[in-house]
PDB file of C-alpha atoms in Angstrom:
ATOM      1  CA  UNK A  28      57.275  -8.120 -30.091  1.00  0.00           C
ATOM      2  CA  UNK A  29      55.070 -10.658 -31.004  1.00  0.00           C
ATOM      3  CA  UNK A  30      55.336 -14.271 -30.368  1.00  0.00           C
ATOM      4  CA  UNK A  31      57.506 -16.787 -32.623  1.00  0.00           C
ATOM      5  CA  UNK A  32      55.568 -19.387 -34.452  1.00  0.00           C
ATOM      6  CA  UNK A  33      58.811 -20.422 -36.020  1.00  0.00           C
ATOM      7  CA  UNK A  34      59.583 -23.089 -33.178  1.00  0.00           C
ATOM      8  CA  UNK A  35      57.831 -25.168 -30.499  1.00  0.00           C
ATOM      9  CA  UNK A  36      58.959 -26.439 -26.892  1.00  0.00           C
ATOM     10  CA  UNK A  37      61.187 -23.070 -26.446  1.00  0.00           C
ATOM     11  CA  UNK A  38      60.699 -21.980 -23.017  1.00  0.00           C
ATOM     12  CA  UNK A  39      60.993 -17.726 -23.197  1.00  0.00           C
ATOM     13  CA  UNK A  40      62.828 -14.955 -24.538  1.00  0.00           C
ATOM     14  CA  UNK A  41      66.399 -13.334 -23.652  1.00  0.00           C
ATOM     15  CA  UNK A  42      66.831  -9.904 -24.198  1.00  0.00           C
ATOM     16  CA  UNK A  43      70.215  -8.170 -24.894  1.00  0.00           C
ATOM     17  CA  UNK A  44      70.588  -4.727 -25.357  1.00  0.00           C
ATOM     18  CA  UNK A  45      73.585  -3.197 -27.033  1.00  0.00           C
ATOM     19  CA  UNK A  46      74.942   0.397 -28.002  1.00  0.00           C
ATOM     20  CA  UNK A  47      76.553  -0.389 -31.221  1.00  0.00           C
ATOM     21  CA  UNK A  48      73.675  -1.829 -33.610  1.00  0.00           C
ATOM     22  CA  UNK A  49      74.562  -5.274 -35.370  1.00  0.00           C
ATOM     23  CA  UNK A  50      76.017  -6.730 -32.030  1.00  0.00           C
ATOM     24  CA  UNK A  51      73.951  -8.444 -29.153  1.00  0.00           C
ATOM     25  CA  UNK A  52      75.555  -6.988 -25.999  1.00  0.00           C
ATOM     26  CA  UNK A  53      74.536  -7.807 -22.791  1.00  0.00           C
ATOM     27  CA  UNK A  54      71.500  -9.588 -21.398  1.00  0.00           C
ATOM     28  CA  UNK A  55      69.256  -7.275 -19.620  1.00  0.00           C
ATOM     29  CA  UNK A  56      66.415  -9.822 -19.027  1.00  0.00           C
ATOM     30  CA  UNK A  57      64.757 -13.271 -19.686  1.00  0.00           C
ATOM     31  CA  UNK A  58      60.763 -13.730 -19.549  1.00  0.00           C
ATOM     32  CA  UNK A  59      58.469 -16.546 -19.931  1.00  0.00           C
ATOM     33  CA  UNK A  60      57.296 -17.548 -23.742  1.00  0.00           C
ATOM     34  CA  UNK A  61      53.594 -15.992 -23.022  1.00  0.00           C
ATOM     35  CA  UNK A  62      55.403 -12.724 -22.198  1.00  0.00           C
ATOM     36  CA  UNK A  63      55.536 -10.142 -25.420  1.00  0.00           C
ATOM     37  CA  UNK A  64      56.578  -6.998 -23.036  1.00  0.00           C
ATOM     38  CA  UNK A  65      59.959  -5.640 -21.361  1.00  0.00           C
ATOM     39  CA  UNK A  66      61.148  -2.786 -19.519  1.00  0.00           C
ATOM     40  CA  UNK A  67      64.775  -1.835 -19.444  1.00  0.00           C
ATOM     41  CA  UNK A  68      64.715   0.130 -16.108  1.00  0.00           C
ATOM     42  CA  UNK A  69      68.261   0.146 -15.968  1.00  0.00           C
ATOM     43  CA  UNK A  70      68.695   2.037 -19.349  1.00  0.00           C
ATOM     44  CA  UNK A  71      70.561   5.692 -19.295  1.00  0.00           C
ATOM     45  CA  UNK A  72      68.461   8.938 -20.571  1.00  0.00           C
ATOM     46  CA  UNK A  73      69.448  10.140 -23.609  1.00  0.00           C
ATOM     47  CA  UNK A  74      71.525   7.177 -25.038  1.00  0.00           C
ATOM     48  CA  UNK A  75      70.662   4.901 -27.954  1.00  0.00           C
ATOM     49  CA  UNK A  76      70.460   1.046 -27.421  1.00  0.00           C
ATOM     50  CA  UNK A  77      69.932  -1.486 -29.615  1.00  0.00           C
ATOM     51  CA  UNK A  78      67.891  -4.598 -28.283  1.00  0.00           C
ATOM     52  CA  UNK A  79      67.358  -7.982 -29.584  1.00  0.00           C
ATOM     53  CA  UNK A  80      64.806 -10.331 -28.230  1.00  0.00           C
ATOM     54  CA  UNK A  81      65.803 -14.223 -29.007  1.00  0.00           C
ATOM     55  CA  UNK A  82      64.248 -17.368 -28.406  1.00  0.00           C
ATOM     56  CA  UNK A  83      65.427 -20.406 -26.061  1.00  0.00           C
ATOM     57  CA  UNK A  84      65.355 -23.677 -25.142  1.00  0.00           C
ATOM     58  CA  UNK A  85      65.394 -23.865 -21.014  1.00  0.00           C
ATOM     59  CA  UNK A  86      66.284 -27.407 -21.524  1.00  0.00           C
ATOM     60  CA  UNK A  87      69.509 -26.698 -23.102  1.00  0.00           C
ATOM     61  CA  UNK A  88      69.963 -23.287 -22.814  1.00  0.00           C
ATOM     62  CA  UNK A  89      70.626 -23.272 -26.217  1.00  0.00           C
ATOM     63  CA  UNK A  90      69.126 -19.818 -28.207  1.00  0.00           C
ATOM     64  CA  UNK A  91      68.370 -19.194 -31.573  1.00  0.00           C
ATOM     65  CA  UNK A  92      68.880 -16.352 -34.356  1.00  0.00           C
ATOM     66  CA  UNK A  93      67.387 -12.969 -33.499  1.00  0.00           C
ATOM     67  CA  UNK A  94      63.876 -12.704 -33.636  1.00  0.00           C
ATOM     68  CA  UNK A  95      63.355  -8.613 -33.121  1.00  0.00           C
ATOM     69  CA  UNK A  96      65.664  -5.945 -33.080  1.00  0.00           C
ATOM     70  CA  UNK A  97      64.785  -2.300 -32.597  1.00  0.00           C
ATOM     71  CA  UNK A  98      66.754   0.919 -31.977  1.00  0.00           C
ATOM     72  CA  UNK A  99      65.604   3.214 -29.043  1.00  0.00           C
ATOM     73  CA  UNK A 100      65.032   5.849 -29.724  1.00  0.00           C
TER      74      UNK A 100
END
């Protein structure tokens, strides 16, 4: 993904993966805001998931709306 420009002072990126698109799921990992890279290594063969990558605030905890979501495969 590529970075968001639509907020400063956020501190990273969650990422949920899910297996029914349209819902978030559960988080599968959290990296730093200069990250744009993450691997799922404990994804199944096979099945489809549905990740989301949002923004947050560490200070709060609070997130924001979804900035990427992509189907694999």
């Amino acid at each position: 993904w590529s970075p968001t420009n639509q907020s400063t002072g956020y501190s990273g990126y969650i990422i949920y993966r899910s297996e029914t698109a349209g819902t978030l799921g559960k988080v599968v990992g959290r990296v730093d805001k200069n990250e744009t890279y993450f691997a799922d290594t404990r994804g199944l063969s096979g099945k489809t998931y549905y990740y989301t990558v949002v923004f947050y605030w560490d200070y709060t905890g609070m997130t924001n709306f979804p900035q990427t979501t992509v189907r694999i495969p």
